[in-house]
Short mmCIF file of C-alpha atoms and ligand atoms in Angstrom, two decimals:
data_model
loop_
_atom_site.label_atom_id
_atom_site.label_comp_id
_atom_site.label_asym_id
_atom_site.label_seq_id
_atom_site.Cartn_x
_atom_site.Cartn_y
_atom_site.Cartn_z
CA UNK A 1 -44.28 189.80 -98.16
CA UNK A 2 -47.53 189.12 -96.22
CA UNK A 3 -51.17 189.74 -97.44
CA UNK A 4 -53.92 189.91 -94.78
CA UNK A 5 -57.27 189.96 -96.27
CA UNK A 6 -59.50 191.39 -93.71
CA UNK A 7 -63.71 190.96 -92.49
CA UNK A 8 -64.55 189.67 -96.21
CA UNK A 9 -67.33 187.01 -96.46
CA UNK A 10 -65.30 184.04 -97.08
CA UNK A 11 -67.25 181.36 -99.34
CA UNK A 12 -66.04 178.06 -99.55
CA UNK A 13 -67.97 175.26 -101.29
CA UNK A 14 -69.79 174.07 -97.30
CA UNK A 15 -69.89 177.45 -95.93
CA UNK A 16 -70.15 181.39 -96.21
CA UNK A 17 -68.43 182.82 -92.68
CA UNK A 18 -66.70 186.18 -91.94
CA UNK A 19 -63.28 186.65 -91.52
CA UNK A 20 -59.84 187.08 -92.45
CA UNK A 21 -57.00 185.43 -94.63
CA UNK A 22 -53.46 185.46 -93.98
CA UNK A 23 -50.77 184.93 -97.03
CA UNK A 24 -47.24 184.53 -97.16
CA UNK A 25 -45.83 184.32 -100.41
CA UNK A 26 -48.26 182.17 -102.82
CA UNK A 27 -49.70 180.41 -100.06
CA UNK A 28 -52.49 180.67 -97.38
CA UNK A 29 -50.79 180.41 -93.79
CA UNK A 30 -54.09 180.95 -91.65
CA UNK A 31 -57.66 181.82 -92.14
CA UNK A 32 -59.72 183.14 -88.82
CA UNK A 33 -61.52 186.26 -87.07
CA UNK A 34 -59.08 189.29 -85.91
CA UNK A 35 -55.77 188.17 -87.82
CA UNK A 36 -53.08 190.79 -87.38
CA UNK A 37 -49.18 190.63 -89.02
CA UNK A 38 -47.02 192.96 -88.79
CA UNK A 39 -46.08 194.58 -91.72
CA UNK A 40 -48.71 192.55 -93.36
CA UNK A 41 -50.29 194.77 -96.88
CA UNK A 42 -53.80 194.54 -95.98
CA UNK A 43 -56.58 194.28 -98.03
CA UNK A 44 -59.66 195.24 -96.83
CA UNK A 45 -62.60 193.41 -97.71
CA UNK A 46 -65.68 194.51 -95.42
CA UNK A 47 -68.87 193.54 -97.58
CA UNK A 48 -67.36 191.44 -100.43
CA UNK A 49 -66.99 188.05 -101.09
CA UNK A 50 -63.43 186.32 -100.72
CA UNK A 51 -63.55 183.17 -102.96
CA UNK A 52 -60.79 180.76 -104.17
CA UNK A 53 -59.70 181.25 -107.54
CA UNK A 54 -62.41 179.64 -110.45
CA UNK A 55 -60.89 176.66 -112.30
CA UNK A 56 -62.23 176.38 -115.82
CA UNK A 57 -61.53 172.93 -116.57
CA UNK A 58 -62.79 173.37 -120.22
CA UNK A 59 -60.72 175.83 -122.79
CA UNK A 60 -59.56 175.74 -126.02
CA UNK A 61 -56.97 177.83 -126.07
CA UNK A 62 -54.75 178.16 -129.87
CA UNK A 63 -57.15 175.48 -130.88
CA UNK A 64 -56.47 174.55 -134.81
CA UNK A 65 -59.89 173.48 -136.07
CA UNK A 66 -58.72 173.02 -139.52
CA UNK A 67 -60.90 175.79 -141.48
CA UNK A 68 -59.75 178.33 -138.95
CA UNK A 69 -58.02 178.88 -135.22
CA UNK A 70 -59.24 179.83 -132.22
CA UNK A 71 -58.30 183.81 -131.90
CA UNK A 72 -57.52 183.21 -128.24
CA UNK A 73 -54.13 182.62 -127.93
CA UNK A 74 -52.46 181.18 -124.41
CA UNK A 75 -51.41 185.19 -123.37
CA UNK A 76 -54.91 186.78 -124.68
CA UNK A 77 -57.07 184.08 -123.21
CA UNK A 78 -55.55 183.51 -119.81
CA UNK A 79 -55.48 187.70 -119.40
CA UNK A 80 -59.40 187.17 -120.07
CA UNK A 81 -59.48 184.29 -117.98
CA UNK A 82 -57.49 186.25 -114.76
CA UNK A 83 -60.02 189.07 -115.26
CA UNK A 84 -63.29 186.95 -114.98
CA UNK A 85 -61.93 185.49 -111.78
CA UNK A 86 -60.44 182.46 -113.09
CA UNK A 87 -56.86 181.49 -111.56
CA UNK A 88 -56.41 177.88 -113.45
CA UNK A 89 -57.22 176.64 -116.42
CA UNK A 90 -57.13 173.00 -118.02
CA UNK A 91 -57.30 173.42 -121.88
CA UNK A 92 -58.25 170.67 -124.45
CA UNK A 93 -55.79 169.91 -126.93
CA UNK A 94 -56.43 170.19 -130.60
CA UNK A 95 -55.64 166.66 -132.43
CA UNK A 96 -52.57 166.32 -134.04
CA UNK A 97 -51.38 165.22 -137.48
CA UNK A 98 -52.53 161.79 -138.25
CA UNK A 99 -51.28 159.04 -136.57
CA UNK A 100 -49.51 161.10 -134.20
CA UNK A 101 -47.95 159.99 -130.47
CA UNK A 102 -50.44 161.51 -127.68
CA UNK A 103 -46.81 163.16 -127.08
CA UNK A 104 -47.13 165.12 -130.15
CA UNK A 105 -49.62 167.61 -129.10
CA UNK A 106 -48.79 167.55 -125.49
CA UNK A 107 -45.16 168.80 -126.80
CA UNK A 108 -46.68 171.35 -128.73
CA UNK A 109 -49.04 173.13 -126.19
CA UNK A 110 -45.97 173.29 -124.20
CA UNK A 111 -44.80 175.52 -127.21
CA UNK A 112 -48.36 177.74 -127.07
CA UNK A 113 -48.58 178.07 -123.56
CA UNK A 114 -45.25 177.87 -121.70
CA UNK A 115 -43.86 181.59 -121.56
CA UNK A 116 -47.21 182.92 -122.44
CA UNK A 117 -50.22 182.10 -119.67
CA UNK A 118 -51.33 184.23 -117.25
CA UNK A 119 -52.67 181.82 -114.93
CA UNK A 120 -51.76 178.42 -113.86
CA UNK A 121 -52.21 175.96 -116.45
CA UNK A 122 -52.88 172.15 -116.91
CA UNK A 123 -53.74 170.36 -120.19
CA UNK A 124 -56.18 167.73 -120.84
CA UNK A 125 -54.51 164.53 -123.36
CA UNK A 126 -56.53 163.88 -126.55
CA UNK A 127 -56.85 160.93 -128.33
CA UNK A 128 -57.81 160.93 -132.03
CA UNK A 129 -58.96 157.48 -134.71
CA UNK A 130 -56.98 155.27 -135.31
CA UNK A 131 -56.22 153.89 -131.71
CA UNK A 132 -53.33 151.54 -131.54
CA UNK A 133 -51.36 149.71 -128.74
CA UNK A 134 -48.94 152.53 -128.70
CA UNK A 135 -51.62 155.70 -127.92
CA UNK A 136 -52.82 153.04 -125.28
CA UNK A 137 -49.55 152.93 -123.61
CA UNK A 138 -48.79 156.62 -123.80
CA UNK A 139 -51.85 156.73 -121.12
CA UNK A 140 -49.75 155.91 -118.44
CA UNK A 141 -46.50 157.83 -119.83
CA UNK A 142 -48.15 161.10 -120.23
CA UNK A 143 -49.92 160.39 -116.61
CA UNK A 144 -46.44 159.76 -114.87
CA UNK A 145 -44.13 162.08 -116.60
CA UNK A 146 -46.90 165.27 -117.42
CA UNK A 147 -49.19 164.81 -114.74
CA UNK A 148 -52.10 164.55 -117.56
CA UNK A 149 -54.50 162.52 -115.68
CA UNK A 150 -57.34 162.88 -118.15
CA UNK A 151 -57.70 162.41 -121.96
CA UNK A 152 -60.64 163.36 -124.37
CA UNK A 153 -62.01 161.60 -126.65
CA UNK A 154 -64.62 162.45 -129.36
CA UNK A 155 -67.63 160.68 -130.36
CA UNK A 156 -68.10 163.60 -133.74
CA UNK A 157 -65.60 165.82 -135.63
CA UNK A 158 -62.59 164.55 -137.76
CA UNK A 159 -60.60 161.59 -136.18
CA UNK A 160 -63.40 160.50 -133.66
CA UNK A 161 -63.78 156.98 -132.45
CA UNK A 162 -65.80 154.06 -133.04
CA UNK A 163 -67.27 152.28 -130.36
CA UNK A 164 -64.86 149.19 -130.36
CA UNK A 165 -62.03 152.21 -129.78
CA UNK A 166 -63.71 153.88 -126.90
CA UNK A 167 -64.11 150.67 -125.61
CA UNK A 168 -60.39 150.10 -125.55
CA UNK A 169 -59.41 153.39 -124.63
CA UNK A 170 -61.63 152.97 -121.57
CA UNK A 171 -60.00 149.79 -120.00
CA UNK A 172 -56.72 150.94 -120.87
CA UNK A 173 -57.51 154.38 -119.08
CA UNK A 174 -59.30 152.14 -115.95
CA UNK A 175 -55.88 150.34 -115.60
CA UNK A 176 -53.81 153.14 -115.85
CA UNK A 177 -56.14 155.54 -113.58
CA UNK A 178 -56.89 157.92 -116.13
CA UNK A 179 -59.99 159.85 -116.72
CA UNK A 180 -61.96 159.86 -119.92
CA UNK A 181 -63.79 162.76 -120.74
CA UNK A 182 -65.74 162.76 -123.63
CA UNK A 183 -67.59 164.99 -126.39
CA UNK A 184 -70.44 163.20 -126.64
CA UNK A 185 -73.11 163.47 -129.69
CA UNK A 186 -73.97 160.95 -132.46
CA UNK A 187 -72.17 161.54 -135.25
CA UNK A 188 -73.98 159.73 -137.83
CA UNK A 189 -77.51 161.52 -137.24
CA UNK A 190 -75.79 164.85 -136.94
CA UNK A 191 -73.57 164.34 -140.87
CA UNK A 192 -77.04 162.89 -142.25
CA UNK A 193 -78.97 166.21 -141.34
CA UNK A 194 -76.25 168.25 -142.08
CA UNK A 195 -76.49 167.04 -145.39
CA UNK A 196 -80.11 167.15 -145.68
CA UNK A 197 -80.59 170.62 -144.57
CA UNK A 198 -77.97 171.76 -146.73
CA UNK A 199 -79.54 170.10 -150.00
CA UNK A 200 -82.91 171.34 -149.01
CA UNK A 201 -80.86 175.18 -148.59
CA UNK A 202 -81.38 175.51 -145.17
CA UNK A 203 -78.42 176.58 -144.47
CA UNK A 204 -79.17 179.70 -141.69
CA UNK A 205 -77.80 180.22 -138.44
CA UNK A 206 -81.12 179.16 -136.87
CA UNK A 207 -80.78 175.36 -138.55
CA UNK A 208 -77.56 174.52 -136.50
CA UNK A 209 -79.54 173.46 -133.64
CA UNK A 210 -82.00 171.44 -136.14
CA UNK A 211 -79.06 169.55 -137.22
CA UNK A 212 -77.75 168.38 -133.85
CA UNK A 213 -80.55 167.43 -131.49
CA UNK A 214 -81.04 167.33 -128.04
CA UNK A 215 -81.05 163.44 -128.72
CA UNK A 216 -78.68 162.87 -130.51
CA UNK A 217 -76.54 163.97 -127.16
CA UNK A 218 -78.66 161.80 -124.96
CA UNK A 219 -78.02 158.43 -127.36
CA UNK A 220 -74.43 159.41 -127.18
CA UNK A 221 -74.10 160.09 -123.48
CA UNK A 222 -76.41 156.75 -122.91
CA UNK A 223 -73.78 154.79 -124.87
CA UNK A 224 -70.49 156.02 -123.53
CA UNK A 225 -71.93 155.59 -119.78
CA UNK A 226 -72.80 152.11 -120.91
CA UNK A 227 -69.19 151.60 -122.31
CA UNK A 228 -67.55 153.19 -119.36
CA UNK A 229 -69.66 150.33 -117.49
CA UNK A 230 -68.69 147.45 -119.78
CA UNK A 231 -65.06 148.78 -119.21
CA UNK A 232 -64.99 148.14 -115.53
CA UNK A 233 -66.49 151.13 -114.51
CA UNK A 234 -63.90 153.26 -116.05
CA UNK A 235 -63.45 156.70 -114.92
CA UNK A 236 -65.89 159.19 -117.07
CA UNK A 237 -66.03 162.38 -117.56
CA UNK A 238 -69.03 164.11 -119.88
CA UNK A 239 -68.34 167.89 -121.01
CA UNK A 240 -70.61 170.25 -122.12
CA UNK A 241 -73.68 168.73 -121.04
CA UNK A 242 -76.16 170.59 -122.72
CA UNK A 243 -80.00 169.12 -122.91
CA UNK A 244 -82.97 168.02 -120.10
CA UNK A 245 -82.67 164.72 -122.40
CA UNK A 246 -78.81 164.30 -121.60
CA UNK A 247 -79.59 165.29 -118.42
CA UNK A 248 -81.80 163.07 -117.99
CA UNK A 249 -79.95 159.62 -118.81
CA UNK A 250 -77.12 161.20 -116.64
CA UNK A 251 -79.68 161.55 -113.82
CA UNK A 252 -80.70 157.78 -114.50
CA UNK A 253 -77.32 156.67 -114.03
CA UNK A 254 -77.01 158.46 -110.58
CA UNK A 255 -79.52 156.46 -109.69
CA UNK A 256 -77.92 153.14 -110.27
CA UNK A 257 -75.26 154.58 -108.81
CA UNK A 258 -72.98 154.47 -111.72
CA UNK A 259 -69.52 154.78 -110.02
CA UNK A 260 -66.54 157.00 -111.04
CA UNK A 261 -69.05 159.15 -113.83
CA UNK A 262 -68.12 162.95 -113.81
CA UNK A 263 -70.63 165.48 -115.44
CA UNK A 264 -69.89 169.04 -116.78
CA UNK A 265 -71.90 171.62 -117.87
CA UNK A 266 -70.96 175.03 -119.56
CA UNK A 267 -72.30 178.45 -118.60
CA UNK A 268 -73.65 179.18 -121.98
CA UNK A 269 -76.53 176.29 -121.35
CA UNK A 270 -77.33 178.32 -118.22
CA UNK A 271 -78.10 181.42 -119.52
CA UNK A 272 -78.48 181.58 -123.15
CA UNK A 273 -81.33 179.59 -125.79
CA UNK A 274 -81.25 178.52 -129.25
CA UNK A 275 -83.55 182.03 -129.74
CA UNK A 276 -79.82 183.62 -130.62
CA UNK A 277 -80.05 181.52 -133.59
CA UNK A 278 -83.31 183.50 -134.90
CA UNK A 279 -81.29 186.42 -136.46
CA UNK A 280 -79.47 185.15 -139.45
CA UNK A 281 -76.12 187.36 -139.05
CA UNK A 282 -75.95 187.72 -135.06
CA UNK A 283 -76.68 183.76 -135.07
CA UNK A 284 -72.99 182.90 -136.06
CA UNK A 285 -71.78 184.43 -133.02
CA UNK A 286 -73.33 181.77 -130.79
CA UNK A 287 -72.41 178.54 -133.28
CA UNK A 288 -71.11 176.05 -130.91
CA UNK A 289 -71.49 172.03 -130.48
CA UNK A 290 -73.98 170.83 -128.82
CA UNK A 291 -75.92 174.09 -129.76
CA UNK A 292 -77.81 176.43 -127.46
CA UNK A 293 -81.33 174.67 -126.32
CA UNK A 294 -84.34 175.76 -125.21
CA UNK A 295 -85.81 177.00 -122.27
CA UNK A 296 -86.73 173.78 -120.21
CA UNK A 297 -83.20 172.65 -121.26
CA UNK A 298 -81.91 175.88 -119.46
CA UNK A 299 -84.13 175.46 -116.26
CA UNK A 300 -83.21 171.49 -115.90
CA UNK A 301 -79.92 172.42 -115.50
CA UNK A 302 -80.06 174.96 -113.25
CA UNK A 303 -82.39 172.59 -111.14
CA UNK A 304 -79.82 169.74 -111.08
CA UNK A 305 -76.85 172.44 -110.18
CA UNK A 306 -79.61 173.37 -106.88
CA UNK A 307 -80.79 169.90 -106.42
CA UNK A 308 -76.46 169.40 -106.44
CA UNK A 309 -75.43 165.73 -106.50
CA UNK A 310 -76.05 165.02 -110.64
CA UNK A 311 -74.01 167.72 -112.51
CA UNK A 312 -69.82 168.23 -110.85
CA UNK A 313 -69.27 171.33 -112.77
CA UNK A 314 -69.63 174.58 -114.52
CA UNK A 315 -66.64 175.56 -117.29
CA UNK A 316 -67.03 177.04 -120.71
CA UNK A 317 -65.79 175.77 -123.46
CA UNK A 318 -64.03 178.92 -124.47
CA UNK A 319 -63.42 178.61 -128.33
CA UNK A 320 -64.07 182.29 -129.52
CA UNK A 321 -63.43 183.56 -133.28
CA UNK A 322 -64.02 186.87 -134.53
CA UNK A 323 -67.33 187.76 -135.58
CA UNK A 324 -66.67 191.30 -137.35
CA UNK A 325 -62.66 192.50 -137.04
CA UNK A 326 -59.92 191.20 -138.45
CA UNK A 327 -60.15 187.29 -140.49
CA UNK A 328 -64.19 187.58 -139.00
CA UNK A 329 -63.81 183.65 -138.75
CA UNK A 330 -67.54 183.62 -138.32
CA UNK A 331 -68.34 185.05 -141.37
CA UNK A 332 -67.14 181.71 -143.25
CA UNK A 333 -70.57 180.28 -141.80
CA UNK A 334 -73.04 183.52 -143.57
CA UNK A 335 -74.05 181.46 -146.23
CA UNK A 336 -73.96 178.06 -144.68
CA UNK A 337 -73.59 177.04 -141.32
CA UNK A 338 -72.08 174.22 -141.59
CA UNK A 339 -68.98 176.29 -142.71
CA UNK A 340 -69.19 178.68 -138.99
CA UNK A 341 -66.20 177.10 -137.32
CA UNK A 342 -67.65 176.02 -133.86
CA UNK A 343 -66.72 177.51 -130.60
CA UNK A 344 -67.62 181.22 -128.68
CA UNK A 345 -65.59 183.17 -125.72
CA UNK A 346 -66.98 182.22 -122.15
CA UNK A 347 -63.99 182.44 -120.23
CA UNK A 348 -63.94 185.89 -118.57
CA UNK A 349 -67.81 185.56 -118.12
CA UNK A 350 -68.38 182.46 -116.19
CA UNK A 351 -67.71 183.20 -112.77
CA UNK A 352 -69.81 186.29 -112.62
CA UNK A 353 -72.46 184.54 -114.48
CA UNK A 354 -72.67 181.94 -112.10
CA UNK A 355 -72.19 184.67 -108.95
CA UNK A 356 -75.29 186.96 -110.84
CA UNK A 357 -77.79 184.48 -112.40
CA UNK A 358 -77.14 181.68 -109.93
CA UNK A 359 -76.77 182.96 -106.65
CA UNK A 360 -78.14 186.90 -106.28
CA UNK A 361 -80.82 185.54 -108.47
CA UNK A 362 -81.66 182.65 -106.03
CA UNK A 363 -80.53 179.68 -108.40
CA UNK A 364 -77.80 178.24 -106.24
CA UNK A 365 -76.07 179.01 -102.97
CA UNK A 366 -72.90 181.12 -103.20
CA UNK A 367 -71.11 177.64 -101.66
CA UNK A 368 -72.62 176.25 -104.69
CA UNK A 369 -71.19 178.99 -106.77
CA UNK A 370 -67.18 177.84 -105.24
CA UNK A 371 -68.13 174.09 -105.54
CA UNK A 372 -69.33 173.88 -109.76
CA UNK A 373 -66.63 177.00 -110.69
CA UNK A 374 -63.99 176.02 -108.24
CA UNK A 375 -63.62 173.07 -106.26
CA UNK A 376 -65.32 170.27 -107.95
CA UNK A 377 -63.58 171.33 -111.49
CA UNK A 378 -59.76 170.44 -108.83
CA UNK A 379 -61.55 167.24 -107.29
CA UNK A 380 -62.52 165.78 -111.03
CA UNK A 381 -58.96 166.37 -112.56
CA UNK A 382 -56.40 165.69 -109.53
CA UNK A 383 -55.48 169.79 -108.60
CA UNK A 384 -57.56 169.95 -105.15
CA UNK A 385 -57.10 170.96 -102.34
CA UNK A 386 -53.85 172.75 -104.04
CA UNK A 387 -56.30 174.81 -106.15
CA UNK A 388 -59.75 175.53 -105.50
CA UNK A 389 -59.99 175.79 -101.89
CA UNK A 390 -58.96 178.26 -99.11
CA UNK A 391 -57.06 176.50 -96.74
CA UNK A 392 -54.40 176.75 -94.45
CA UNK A 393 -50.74 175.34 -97.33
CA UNK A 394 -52.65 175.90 -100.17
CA UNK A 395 -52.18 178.26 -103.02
CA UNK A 396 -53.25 181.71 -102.45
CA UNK A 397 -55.67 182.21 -105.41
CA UNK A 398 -58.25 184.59 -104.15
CA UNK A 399 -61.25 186.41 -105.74
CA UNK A 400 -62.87 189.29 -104.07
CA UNK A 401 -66.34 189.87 -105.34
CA UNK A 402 -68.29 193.25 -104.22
CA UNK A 403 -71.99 192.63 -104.67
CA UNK A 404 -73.36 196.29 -104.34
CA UNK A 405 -71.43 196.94 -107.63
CA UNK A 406 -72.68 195.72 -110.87
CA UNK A 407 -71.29 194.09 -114.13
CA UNK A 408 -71.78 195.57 -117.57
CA UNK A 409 -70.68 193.47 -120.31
CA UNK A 410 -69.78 195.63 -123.23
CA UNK A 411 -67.04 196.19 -125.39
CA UNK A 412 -65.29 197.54 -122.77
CA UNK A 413 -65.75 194.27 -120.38
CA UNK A 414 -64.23 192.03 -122.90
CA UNK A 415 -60.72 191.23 -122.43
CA UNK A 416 -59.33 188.52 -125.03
CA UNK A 417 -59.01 188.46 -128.30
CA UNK A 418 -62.61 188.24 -129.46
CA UNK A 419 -64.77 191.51 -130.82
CA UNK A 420 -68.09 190.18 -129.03
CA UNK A 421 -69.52 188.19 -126.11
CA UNK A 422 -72.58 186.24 -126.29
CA UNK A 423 -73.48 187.54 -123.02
CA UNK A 424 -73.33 191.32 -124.31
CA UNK A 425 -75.96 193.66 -123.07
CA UNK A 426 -76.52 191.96 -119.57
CA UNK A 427 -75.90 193.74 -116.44
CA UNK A 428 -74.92 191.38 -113.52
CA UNK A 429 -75.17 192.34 -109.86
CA UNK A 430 -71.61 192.44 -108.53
CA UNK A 431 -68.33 192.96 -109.60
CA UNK A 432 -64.99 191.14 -109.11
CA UNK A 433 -62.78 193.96 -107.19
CA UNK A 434 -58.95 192.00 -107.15
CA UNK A 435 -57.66 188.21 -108.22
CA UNK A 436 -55.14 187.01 -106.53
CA UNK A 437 -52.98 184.02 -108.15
CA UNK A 438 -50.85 182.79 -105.85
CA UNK A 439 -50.58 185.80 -103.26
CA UNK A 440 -49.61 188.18 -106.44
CA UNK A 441 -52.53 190.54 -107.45
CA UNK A 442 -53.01 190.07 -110.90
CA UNK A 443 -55.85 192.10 -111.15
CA UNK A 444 -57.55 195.09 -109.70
CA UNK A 445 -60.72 197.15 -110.41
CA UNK A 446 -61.00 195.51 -114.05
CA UNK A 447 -57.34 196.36 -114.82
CA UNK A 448 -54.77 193.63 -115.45
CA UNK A 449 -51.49 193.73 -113.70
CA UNK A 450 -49.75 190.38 -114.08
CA UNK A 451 -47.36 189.45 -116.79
CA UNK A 452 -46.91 187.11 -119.53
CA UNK A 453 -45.62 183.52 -118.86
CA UNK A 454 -46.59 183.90 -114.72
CA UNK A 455 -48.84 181.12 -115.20
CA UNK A 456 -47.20 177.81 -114.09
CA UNK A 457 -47.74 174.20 -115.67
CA UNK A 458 -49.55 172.30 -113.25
CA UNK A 459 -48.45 168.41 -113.20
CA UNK A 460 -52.11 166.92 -111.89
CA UNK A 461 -53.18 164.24 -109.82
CA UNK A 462 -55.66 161.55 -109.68
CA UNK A 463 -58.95 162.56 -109.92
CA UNK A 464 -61.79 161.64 -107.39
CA UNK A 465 -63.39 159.77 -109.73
CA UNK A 466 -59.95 157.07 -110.04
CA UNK A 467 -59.92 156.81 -105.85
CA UNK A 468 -63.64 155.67 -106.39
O1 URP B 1 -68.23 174.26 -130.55
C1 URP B 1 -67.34 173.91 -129.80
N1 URP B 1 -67.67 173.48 -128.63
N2 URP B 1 -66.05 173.96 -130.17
C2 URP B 1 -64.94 173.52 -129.46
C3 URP B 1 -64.69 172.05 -129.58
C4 URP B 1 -65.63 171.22 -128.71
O2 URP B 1 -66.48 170.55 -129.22
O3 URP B 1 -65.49 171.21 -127.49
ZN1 ZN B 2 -66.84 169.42 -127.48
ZN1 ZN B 3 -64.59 171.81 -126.03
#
């Protein structure tokens, strides 16, 4: 069956132009002005927005922190994910047992998310202390047989590595033309005023962001671009980017022209500041690592998404726990912290975010909107132009955005598992009218209409920043 999406403003990441879109099946057979099939279902799209599917390239779907797990489930988090607009996701694994294969935990997201997601689905390796010949080799095997063309790697949290391991990792992931992305944060200054705020009873939301820095991100950023140098320029990926003083040794290193570094940030260090911390209860909602900043942080960012060559790309970290219903996973952190488990829902809200704050507001352009949700996120991690483009043989993911309608997010809004979004309260100008994934409409007006296990397992690519 045909699909002709007619007179919408079609954004890609160079251009905004009018026309129409022709589909057949999941793909996109022509894009022009005038398009007519015969028998074609057509949707009509006069004054909206027609943009390709968002890619989240950061989720943590299922994820087992250890003191809790993520609420999200594959089915719950990909239905949120479809509604905010995004078509593909490529989730972080949660380490394995110790001294696992790398094959351990790709087996068993297989188990979480095959049958279950929504959308189409990729999944990021993870490596985890101690790193031995045998992880180093699975590199390439995981690459060749799963399409996993990137691998994480922490520099905090329970089985992170040392310097000497990173070190390895990143010559063994040059050779084999893998990407290393990286949580990056100093994990020695971060236990040592853990500990000290705790002893001293500090032990309120509002100390989280006390206890990891905005430096303590830029030291460990500085150091892994360093490494990534010493390793040959090995492909580099930094997530959640989340401070002007990250930011700022990433912007040095654009102009040495670093080669082959990739740079994320995540919506919530667009909109939101470490003021959510201020109310002692509410403040667990938004406990997440690196912590919400302040507002310089926030405007730096948005200056380097509009200034466009030093940050790739917007995702989200979605992590979310509940914060009042069932287990309230939160609540473990309402005397202390420390004990929050880290992580908040994003996933349905980034897109719009970006659409709203960034470009009605005058932030970013709308094709900067399609390049930092969309087509960068398929360039860093080996899916473009399959996903995140609208071309002639691609796949027909498609999100029509009407900008005289508005965005409330409320209870109602929220479509996973969680009971709250940081982002509740804010009214956003436009609203995302029908998501296509693959020429199917999966959703329509706000309502959901695809079906569990629809979402395919995407064997990546090389990324952009292995051609380098
Ligand atoms: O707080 C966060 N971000 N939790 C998820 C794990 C991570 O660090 O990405
Ligand atoms: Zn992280
Ligand atoms: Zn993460």
């Amino acid at each position: 069956m045909k699909k002709l999406i007619k007179n919408g403003m079609i954004a890609t990441d160079a251009d905004v132009f009018e026309g129409d879109i022709l589909i057949d099946g999941e793909k996109i057979i022509e894009i022009g002005k005038g398009l007519s099939a015969e028998g074609a279902e057509v949707i009509d799209a006069s004054g909206k927005y027609v943009l390709p599917g968002a890619v989240d390239v950061h989720t943590h779907m299922d994820l087992d922190v250890g003191i809790a797990r993520a609420i999200d489930d594959f089915y719950d988090g990909t239905v949120a994910a479809a509604c905010g607009g995004t078509t593909t996701i490529v989730d972080h694994m949660a380490f394995g047992p110790k001294d696992c294969s790398l094959w351990h935990q790709v087996n068993e997201y297989h188990r979480l998310a095959d049958g279950n997601a929504v959308v189409d689905y990729g999944f990021h390796g993870v490596m985890q202390h101690p790193i031995t010949d045998d992880r180093l080799r699975e590199l390439t095997e995981l690459k060749e047989q799963e399409g996993i063309s990137s691998v994480k790697v922490y520099m905090t949290y329970d089985y992170m590595l040392l310097d000497d391991e990173i070190f390895n990792v990143l010559r063994a992931a040059k050779e084999a033309g893998v990407v290393i992305t990286v949580h990056c944060e100093n994990h020695g200054v971060i236990q040592q005023l853990r500990k000290e705020l705790v002893e001293a009873g500090k032990v309120e939301a509002k100390y989280h962001p006390l206890s990891r820095p905005a430096r303590c991100e830029a030291e460990a950023v500085n150091r892994m671009i360093h490494l990534a140098a010493m390793a040959g320029d090995a492909p580099l990926y930094i997530v959640h980017l989340s401070s002007a003083e990250g930011l700022h040794e990433v912007i040095r290193a654009r102009a040495e022209h670093r080669p082959n570094l990739g740079v994320e940030t995540c919506t919530q260090y667009l909109i939101l500041t470490d003021k959510e911390y201020e109310d002692p209860k509410e403040g667990l909602k938004a406990i997440m690592s690196p912590p919400l900043r302040k507002d310089n942080d926030r405007e730096e960012l948005w200056q380097a998404l509009a200034d466009g060559d030093i940050i790739d790309t917007v995702a989200t970290d979605h992590c979310p726990f509940h914060f009042k219903a069932g287990k309230a996973e939160k609540q473990y952190g309402k005397d202390d912290f420390t004990k929050c488990p880290n992580g908040a829902p994003g996933v349905q809200e980034r897109l719009m975010l970006l659409f709203s704050e960034g470009f009605m507001k005058g932030r970013i352009s709308l094709p900067q909107v399609v390049k930092y949700s969309s087509s960068n996120p398929c360039r860093m991690f080996g899916m473009y132009p399959q996903k995140g483009s609208l071309e002639p043989g691609t796949d027909a993911d498609i999100v029509i955005i009407d900008p005289a309608e508005k965005t409330k997010i409320d209870a109602g809004f929220i479509k996973g598992a969680s009971d709250y979004s940081c982002y509740e309260g804010m009214e956003l100008e436009g609203r995302i009218e029908k998501v296509l994934l693959r020429g199917e409409e999966i959703v329509n007006a706000g309502e959901f209409l695809g079906k569990r296990g629809d979402g395919r397992y995407l064997k990546r690519g090389d990324s952009v920043l292995v051609k380098q």
